[in-house]
Short mmCIF file of C-alpha atoms and ligand atoms in Angstrom, two decimals:
data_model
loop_
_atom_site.label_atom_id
_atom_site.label_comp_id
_atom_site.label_asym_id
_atom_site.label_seq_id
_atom_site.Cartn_x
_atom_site.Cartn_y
_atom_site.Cartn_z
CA UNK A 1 -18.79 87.72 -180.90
CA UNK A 2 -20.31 84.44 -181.10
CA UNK A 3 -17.06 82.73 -183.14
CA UNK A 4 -13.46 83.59 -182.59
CA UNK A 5 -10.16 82.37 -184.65
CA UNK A 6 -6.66 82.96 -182.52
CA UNK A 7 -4.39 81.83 -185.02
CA UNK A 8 -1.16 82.87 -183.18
CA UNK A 9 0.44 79.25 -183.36
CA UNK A 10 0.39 79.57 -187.37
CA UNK A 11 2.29 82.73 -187.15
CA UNK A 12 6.05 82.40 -186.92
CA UNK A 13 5.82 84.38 -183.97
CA UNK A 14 4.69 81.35 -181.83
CA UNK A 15 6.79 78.89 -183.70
CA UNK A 16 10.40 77.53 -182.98
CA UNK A 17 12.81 79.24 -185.14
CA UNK A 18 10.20 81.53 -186.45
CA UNK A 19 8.91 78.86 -189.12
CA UNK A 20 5.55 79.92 -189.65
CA UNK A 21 3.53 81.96 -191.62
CA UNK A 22 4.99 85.73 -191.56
CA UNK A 23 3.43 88.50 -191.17
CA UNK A 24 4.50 89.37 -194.60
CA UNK A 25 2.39 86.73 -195.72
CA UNK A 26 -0.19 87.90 -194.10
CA UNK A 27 -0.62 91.53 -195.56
CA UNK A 28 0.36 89.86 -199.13
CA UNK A 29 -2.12 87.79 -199.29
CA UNK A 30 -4.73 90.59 -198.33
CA UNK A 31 -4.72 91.52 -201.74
CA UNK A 32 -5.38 88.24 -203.32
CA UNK A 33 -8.25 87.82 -201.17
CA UNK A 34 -9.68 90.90 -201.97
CA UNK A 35 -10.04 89.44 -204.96
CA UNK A 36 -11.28 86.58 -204.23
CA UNK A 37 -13.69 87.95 -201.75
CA UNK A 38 -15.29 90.31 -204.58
CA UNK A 39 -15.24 87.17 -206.96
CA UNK A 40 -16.94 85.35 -204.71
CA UNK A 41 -19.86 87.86 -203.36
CA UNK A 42 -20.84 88.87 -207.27
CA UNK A 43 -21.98 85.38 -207.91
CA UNK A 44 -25.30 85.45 -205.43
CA UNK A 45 -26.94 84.30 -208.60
CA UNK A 46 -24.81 81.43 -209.29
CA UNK A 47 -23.97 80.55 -205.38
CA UNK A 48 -27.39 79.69 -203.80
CA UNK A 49 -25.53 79.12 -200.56
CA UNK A 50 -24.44 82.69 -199.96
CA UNK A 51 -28.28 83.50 -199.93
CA UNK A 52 -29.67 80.61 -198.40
CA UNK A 53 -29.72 82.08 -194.54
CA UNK A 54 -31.57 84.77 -195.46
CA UNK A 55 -34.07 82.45 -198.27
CA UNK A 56 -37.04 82.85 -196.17
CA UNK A 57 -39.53 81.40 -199.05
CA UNK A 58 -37.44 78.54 -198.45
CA UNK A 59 -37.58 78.05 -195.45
CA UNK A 60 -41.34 78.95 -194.82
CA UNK A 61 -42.16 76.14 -197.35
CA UNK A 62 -39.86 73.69 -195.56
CA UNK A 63 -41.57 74.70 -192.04
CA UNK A 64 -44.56 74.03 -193.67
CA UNK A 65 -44.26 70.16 -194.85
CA UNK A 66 -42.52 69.95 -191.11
CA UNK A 67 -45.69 70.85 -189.87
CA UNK A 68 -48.03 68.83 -191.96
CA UNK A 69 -46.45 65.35 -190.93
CA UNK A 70 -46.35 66.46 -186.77
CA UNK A 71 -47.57 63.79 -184.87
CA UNK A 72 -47.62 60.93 -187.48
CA UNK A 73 -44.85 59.89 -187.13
CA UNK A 74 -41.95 58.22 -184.52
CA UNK A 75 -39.24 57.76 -186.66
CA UNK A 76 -37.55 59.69 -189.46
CA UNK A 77 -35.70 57.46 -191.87
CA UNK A 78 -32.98 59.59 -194.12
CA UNK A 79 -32.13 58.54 -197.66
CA UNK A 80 -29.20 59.94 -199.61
CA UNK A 81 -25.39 60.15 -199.43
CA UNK A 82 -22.28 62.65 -199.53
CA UNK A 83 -23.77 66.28 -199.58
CA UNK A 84 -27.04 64.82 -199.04
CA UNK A 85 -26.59 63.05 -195.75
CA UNK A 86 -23.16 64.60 -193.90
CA UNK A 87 -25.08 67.69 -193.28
CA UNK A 88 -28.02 66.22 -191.46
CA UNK A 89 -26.19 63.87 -189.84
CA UNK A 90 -23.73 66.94 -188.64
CA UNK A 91 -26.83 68.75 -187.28
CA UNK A 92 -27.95 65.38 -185.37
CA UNK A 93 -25.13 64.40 -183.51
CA UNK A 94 -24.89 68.28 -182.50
CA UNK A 95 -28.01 69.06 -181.58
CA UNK A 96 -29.53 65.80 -180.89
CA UNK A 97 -27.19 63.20 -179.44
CA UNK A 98 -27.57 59.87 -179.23
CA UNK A 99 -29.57 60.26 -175.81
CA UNK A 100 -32.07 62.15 -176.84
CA UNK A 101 -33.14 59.05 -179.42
CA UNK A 102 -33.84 57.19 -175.74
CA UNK A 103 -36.00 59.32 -174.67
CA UNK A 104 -39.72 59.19 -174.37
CA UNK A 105 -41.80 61.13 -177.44
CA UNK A 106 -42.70 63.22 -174.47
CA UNK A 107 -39.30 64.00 -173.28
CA UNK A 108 -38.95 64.23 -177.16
CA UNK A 109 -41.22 66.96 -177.45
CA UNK A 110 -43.45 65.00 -180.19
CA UNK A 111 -40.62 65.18 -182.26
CA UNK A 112 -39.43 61.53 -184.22
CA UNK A 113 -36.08 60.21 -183.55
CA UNK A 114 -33.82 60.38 -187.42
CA UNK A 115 -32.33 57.50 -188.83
CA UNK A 116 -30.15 58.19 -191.82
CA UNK A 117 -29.27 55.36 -194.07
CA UNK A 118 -25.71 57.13 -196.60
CA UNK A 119 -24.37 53.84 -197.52
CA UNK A 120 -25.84 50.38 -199.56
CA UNK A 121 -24.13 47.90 -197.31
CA UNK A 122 -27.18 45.37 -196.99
CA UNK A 123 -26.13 44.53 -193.55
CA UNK A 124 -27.04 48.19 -192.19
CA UNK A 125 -30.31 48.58 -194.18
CA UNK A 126 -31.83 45.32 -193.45
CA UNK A 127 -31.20 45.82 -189.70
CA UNK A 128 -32.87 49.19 -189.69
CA UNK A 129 -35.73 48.38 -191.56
CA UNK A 130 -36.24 45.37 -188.95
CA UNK A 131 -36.23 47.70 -186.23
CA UNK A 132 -38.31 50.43 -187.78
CA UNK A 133 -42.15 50.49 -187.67
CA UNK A 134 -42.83 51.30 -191.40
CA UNK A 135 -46.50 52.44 -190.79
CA UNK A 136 -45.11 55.25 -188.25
CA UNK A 137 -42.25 56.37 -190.30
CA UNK A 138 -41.62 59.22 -192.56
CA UNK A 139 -38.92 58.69 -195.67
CA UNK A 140 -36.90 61.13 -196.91
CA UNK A 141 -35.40 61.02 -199.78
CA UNK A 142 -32.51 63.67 -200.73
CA UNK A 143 -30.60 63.45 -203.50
CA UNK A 144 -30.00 66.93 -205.42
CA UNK A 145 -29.53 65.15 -208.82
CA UNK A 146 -32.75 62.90 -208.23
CA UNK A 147 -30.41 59.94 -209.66
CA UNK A 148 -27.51 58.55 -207.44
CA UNK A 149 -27.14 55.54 -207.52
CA UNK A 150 -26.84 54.48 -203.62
CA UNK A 151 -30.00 56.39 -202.63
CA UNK A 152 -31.58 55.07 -205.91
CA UNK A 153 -31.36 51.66 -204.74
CA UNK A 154 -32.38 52.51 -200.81
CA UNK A 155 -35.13 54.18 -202.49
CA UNK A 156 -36.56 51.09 -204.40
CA UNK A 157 -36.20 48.51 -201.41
CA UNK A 158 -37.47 51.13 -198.55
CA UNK A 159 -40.55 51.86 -201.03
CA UNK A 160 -41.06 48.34 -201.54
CA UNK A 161 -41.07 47.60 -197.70
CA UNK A 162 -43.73 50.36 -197.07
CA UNK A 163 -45.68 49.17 -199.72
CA UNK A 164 -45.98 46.14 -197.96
CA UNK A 165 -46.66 47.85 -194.62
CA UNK A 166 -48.65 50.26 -195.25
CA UNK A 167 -50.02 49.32 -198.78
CA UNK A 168 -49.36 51.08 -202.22
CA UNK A 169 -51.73 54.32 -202.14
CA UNK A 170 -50.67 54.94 -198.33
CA UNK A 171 -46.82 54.50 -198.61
CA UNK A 172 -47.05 57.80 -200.98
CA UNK A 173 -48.13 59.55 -197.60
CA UNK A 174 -45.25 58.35 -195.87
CA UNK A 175 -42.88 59.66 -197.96
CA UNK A 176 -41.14 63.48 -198.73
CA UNK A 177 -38.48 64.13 -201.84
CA UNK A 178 -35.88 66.96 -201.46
CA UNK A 179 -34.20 67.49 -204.96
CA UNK A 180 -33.75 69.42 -208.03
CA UNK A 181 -36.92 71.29 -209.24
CA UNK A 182 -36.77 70.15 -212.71
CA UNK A 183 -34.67 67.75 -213.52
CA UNK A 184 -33.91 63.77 -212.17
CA UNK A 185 -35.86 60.86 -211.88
CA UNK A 186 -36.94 61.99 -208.37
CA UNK A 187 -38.74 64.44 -209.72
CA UNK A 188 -40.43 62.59 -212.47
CA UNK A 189 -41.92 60.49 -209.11
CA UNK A 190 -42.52 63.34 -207.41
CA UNK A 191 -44.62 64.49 -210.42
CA UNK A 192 -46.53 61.14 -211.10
CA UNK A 193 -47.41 60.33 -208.06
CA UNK A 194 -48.24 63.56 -206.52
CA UNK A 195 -45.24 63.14 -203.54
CA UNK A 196 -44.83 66.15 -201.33
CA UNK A 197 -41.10 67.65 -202.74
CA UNK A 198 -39.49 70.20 -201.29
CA UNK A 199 -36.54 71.81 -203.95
CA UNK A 200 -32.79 71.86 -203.79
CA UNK A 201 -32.17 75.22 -205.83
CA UNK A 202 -30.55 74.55 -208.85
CA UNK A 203 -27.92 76.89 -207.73
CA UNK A 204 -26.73 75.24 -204.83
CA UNK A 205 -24.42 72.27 -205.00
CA UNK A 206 -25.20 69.42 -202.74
CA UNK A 207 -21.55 69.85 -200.03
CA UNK A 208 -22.88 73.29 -199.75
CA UNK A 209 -27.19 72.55 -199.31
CA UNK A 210 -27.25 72.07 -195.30
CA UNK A 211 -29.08 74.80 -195.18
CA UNK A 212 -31.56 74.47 -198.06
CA UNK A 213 -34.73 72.01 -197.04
CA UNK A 214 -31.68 69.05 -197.05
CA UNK A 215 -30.78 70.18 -193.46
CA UNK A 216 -33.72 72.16 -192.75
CA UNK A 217 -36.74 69.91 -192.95
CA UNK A 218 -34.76 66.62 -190.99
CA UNK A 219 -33.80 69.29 -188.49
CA UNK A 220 -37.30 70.73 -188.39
CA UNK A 221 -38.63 67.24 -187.74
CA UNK A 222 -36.47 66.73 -184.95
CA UNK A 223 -37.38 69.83 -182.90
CA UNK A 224 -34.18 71.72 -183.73
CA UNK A 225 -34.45 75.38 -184.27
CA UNK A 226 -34.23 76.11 -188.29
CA UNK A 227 -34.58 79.85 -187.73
CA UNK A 228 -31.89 79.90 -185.42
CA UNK A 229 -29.69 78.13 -187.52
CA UNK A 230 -30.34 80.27 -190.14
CA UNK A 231 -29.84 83.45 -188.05
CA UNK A 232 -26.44 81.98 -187.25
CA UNK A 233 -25.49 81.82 -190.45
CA UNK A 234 -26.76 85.06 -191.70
CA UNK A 235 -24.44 86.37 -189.07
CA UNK A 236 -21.68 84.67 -190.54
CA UNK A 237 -22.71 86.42 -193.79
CA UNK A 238 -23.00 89.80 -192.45
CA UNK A 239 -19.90 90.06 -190.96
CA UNK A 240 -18.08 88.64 -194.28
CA UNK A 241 -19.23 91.49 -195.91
CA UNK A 242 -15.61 92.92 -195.57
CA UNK A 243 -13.00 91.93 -197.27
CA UNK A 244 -10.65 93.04 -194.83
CA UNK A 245 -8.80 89.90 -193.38
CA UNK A 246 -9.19 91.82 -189.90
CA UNK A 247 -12.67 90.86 -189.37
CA UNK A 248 -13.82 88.37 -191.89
CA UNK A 249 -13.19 85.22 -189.81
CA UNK A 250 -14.09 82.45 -192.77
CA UNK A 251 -12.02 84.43 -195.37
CA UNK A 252 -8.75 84.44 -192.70
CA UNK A 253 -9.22 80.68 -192.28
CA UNK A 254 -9.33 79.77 -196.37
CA UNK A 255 -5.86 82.59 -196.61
CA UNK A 256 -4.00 80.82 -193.69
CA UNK A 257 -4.59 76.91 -194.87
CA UNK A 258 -4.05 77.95 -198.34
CA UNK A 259 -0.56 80.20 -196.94
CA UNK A 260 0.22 77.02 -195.09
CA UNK A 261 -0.45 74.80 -197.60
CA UNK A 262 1.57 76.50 -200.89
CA UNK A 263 3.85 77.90 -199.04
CA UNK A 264 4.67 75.55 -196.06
CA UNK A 265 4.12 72.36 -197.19
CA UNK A 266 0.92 72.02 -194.40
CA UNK A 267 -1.52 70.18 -197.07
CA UNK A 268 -3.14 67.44 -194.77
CA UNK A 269 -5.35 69.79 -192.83
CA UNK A 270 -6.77 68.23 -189.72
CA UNK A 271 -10.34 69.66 -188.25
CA UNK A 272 -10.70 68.89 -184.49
CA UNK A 273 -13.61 69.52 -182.19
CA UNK A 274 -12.72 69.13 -178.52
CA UNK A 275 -16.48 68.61 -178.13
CA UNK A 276 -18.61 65.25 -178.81
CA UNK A 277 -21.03 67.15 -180.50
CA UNK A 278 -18.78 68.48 -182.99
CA UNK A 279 -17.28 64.96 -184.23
CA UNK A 280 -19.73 64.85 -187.39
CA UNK A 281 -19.15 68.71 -188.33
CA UNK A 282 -15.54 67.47 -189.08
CA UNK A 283 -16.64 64.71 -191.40
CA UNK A 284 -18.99 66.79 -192.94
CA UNK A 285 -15.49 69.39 -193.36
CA UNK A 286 -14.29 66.78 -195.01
CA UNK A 287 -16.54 66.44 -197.69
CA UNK A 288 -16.46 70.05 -198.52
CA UNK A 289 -12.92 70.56 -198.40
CA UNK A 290 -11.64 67.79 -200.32
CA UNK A 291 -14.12 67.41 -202.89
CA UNK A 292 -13.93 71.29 -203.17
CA UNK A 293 -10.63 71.78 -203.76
CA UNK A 294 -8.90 68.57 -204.57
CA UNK A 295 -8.76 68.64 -208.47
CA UNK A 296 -6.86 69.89 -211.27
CA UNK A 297 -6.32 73.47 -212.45
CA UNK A 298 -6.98 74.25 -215.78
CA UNK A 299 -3.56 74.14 -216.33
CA UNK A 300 -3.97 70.64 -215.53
CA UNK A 301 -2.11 70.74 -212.37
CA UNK A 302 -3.37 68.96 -209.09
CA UNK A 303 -3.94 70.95 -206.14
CA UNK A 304 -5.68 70.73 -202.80
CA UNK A 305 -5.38 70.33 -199.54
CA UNK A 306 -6.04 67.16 -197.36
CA UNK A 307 -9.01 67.41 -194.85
CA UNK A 308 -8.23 65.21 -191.61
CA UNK A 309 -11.22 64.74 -189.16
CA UNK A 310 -10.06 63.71 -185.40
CA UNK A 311 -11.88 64.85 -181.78
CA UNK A 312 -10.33 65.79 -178.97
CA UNK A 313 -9.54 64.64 -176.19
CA UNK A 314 -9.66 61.23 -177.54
CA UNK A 315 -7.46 61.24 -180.55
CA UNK A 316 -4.70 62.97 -178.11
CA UNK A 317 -4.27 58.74 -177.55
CA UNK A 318 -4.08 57.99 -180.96
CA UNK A 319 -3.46 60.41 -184.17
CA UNK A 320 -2.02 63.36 -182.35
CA UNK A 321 1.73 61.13 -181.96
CA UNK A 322 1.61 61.67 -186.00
CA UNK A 323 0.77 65.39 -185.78
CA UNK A 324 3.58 65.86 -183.31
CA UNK A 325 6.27 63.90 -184.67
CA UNK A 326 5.49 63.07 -188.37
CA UNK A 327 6.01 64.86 -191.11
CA UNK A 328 5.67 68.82 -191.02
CA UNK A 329 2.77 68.88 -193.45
CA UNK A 330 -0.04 69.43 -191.42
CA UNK A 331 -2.20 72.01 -189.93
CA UNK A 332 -4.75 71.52 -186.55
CA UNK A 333 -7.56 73.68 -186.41
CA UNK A 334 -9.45 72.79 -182.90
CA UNK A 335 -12.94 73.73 -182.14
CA UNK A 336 -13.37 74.46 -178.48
CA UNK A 337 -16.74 75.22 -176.67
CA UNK A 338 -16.69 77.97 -174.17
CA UNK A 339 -18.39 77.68 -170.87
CA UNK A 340 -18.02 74.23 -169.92
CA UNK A 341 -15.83 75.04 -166.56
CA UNK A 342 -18.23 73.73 -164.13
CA UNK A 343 -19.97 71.15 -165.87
CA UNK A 344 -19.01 67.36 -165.02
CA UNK A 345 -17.56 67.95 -161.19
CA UNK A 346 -14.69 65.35 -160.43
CA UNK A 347 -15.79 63.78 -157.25
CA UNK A 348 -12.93 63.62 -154.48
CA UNK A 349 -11.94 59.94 -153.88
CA UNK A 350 -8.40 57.92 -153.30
CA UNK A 351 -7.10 61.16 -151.53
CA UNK A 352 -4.22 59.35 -150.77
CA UNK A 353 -3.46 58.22 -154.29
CA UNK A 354 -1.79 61.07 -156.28
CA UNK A 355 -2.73 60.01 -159.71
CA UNK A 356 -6.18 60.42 -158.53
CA UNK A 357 -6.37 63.12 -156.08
CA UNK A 358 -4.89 66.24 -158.05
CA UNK A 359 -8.38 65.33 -160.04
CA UNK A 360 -10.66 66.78 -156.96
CA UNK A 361 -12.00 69.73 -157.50
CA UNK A 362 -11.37 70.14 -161.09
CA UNK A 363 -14.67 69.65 -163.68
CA UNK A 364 -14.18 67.22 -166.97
CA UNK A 365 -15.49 70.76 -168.46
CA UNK A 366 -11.90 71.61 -167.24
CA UNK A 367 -10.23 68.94 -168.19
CA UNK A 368 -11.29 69.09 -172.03
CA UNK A 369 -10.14 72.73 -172.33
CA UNK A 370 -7.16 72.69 -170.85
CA UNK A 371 -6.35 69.42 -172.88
CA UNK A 372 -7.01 71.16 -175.65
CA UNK A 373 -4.83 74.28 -174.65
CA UNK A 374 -1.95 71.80 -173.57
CA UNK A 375 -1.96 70.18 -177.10
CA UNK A 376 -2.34 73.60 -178.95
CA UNK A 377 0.64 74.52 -176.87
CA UNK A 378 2.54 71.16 -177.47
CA UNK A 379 1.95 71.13 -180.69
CA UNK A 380 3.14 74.45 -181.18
CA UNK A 381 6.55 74.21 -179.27
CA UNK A 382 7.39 71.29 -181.76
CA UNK A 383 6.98 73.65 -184.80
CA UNK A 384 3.52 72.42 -185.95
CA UNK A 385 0.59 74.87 -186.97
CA UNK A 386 -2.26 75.17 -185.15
CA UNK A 387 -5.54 77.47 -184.46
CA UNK A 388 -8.45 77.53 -182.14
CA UNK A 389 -11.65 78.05 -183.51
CA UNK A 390 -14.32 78.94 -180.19
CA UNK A 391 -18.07 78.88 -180.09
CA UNK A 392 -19.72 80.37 -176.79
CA UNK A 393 -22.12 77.03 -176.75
CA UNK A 394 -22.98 73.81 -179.08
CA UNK A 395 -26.92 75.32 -180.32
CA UNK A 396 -28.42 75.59 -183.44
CA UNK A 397 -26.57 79.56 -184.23
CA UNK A 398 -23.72 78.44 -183.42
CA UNK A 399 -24.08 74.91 -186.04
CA UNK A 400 -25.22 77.73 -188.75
CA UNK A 401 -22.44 80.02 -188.00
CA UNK A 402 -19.90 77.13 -188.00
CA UNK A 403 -21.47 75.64 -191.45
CA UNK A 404 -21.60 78.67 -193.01
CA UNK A 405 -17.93 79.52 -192.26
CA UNK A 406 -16.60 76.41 -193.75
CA UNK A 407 -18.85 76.72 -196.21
CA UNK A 408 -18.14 80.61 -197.18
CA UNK A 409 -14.14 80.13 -196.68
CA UNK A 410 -14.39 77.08 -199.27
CA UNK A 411 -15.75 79.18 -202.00
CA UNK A 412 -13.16 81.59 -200.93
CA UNK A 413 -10.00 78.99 -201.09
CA UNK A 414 -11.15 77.73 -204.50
CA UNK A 415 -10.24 81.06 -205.99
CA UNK A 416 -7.28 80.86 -204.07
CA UNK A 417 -6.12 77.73 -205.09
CA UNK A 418 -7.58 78.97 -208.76
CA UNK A 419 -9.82 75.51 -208.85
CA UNK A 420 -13.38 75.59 -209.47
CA UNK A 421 -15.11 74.90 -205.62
CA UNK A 422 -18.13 73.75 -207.34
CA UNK A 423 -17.99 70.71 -209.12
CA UNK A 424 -16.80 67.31 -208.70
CA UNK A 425 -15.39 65.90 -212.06
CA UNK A 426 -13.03 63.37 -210.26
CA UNK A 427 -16.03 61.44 -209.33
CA UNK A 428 -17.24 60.87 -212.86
CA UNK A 429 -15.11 58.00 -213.38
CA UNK A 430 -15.70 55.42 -211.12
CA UNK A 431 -19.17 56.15 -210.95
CA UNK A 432 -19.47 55.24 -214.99
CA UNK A 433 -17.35 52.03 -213.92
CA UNK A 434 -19.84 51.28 -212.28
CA UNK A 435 -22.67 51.60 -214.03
CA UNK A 436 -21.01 49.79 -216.69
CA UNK A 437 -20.80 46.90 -214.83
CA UNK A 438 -24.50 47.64 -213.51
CA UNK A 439 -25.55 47.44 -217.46
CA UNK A 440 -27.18 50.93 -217.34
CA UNK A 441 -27.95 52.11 -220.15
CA UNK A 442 -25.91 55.10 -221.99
CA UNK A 443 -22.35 53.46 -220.44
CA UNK A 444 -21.28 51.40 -223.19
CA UNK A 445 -18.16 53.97 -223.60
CA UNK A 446 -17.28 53.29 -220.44
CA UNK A 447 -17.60 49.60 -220.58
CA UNK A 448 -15.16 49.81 -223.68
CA UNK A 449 -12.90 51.55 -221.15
CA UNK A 450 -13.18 48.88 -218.37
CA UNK A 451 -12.58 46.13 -220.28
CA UNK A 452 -9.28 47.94 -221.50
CA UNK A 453 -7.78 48.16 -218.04
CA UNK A 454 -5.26 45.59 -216.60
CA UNK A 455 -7.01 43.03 -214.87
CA UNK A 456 -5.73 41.73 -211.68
CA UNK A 457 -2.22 40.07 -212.31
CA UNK A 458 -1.76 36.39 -210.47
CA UNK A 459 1.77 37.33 -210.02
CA UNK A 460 0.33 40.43 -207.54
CA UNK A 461 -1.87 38.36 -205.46
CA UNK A 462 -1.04 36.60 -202.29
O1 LIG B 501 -27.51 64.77 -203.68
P1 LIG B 501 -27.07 63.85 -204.76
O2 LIG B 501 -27.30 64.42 -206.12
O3 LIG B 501 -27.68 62.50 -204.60
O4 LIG B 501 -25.53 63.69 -204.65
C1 LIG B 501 -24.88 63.03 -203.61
C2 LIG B 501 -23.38 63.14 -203.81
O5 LIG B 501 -23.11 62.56 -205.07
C3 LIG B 501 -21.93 62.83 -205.78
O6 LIG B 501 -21.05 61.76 -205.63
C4 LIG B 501 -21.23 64.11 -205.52
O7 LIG B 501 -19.85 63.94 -205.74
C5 LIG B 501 -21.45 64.64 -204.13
O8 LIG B 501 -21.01 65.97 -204.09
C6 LIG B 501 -22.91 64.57 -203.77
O9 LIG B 501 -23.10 65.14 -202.49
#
């Protein structure tokens, strides 16, 4: 077994006073998931993410435009944002740490160094396009919807700067689309100007496309293994094919946050890797969790639990006072790499200082697991509910398995929490705010509606 859950300090077993989930729960909820775990596995036509690991067309086209560019280029620079950034940059900081951008393009294997730009604060964009040599760097743009905004905009000034580096017709060479196959204005570039595209099936939504050509082809590029990745998340998929709670890991995570959630109050949910690697994976979380499942029910009541990224052992010195000692509304799932007991040997110095020497001996390996134990175990004794997710080793199966997991036991808590997982209406708003304000065309409703709110009050100001 590859990935593990020990959930024990959710149960009330562990807990003072009994007060977590029972086992009662537990078996009631069996049924509901049932449910939701048939709901969920009939719509492989609608849910292009259950399919993806095994999508070998896919992937084999994606493999191929990897291919065509080796050796042109050093650098990889990344255009897009949300759903179309997190995951690459998940897979990067994993699998390719900051280190490995040091290195030679020996040591590199060939492979470019990424970049990936998922904001339009000038500051950041300017200074990596003065440090980037346009006429050996490949541009991806990924945006599912061919149309947001933020990459838009990158879009038009990182075109504009290869144009002038590398001159009009060239600067079409440097650059690869990954979005919808028929629709967006990505596409109608793509088409005009004969840019290599790889497609974002319709069917999958952009939280849930890491492992469509969005994370494939920038992990490709940078040497990691796709198939592997894949492979660990067709794992994931094989052994979800039960619905029994026993064995289908992703479907007992989505039951016990939802259980702790609507039944215990635990709605800020709080992903922690005790790993370095990991910290991205739990912003990535984020993104799927809360834009998942935060939103109204068609009854029109809000639901949704609050997705919390922190990393162990450092956030032991700052967040973890607040999980245990604030309120009683949260849950700490910890992501803990097995293996590491001999790496990073503690040299033996100051034997004759105590708050030193009890260090000999001992491995930082060491010392990062049984922090993490200590604060399961801490955490725990004050009442607050906690699991241990555990990965054998940070690789590319163990990224797909991960992804896949979250990914799977979000579809899985949407019918739970009776919310659609898929869409994103909240973000509608602001969005036509502000292309009313950006004079696009079509917003003129919206405008109406901006110029009706309250505009900052004097009296409110100081
Ligand atoms: O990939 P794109 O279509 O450019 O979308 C990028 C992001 O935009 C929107 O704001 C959605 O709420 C996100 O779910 C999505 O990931």
């Amino acid at each position: 077994m590859s990935l593990s859950l020990d959930f024990t300090n959710m149960m009330g077993a562990a807990l003072p006073h009994g007060a977590g989930i029972t086992a009662a729960q537990l078996t009631d909820a069996s049924d509901a998931f049932a449910k939701a775990h048939a709901h969920v596995h009939a719509m492989q036509a609608e849910l292009g993410f259950l399919t993806l690991p095994v999508n070998e067309a896919l992937r084999d086209a994606t493999l191929a435009v990897a291919e065509q560019t080796r050796g042109r280029f050093d650098d990889v620079l990344l255009l897009g944002i949300g759903g179309s950034a997190l995951g690459p940059i998940a897979l990067r900081t994993a699998l390719r740490p900051p280190a490995w951008n040091t290195l030679s393009a020996d040591a590199r294997g060939g492979h470019p160094r990424l970049h990936v730009l998922d904001n339009v604060d000038p500051a950041t964009i300017a200074a990596t396009l003065a440090r980037l040599d346009l006429s050996r760097t490949l541009v991806l743009v990924i945006s599912k919807s061919g149309g947001t905004v933020e990459t838009m905009a990158q879009y038009l000034i990182v075109r504009e700067a290869l144009a002038r580096a590398v001159g009009e017709d060239a600067a079409r060479q440097h650059l690869v689309f990954i979005t919808d196959p028929e629709v967006g204005a990505l596409r109608k570039i793509a088409r005009a100007e004969g840019i290599t595209t790889l497609e974002v099936p319709p069917n999958v939504g952009g939280r849930f496309s890491v492992l469509s050509p969005v994370g494939m082809l920038p992990a490709a590029l940078i040497g990691i293994d796709v198939k592997a990745l894949l492979a660990g998340a067709a794992d994931v998929m094989t052994r979800a094919a039960s619905a029994d709670l026993a064995t289908n890991l992703p479907g007992t995570f989505a039951v016990l946050q939802h259980i702790a959630d609507t039944a215990h109050g635990r709605s800020v949910q709080v992903l922690m890797p005790y790993a370095d690697p990991l910290r991205d994976l739990a912003l990535w979380f984020v993104q799927l969790w809360a834009e998942s499942l935060g939103k109204l029910r068609s009854d029109g009541t809000p639901v949704g639990p609050t997705p919390l990224p922190a990393v162990g052992a450092t956030d032991q010195h700052s967040q973890v006072q607040l999980f245990m000692e604030g309120p009683l509304d949260k849950t700490v799932t910890f992501i803990t790499v097995k293996g590491r007991e001999r790496d990073g040997m503690i040299p033996t110095r100051h034997a004759d200082i105590p708050e030193l020497s009890y260090l000999a001996g001992h491995t930082l390996g060491e010392l990062i697991d049984i922090e993490q134990r200590a604060t399961a175990g801490a955490l725990a004794a004050r009442g607050r509910f906690n699991a241990t997710l555990a990965i054998d080793t940070v690789d590319a199966f163990h990224l797909g398995a991960l992804m896949q997991t979250f990914a799977l036991a979000t579809a899985y808590a949407g019918v739970l929490y009776e919310v659609n997982a898929f869409n994103q209406p909240g973000v509608e708003l602001g969005k036509n705010f502000a292309y009313a304000m950006l004079g696009r065309a079509g917003s003129e409703q919206a405008r109406a509606e901006w110029d009706a709110l309250p505009k900052p009050d004097p009296r409110y100001r100081v």
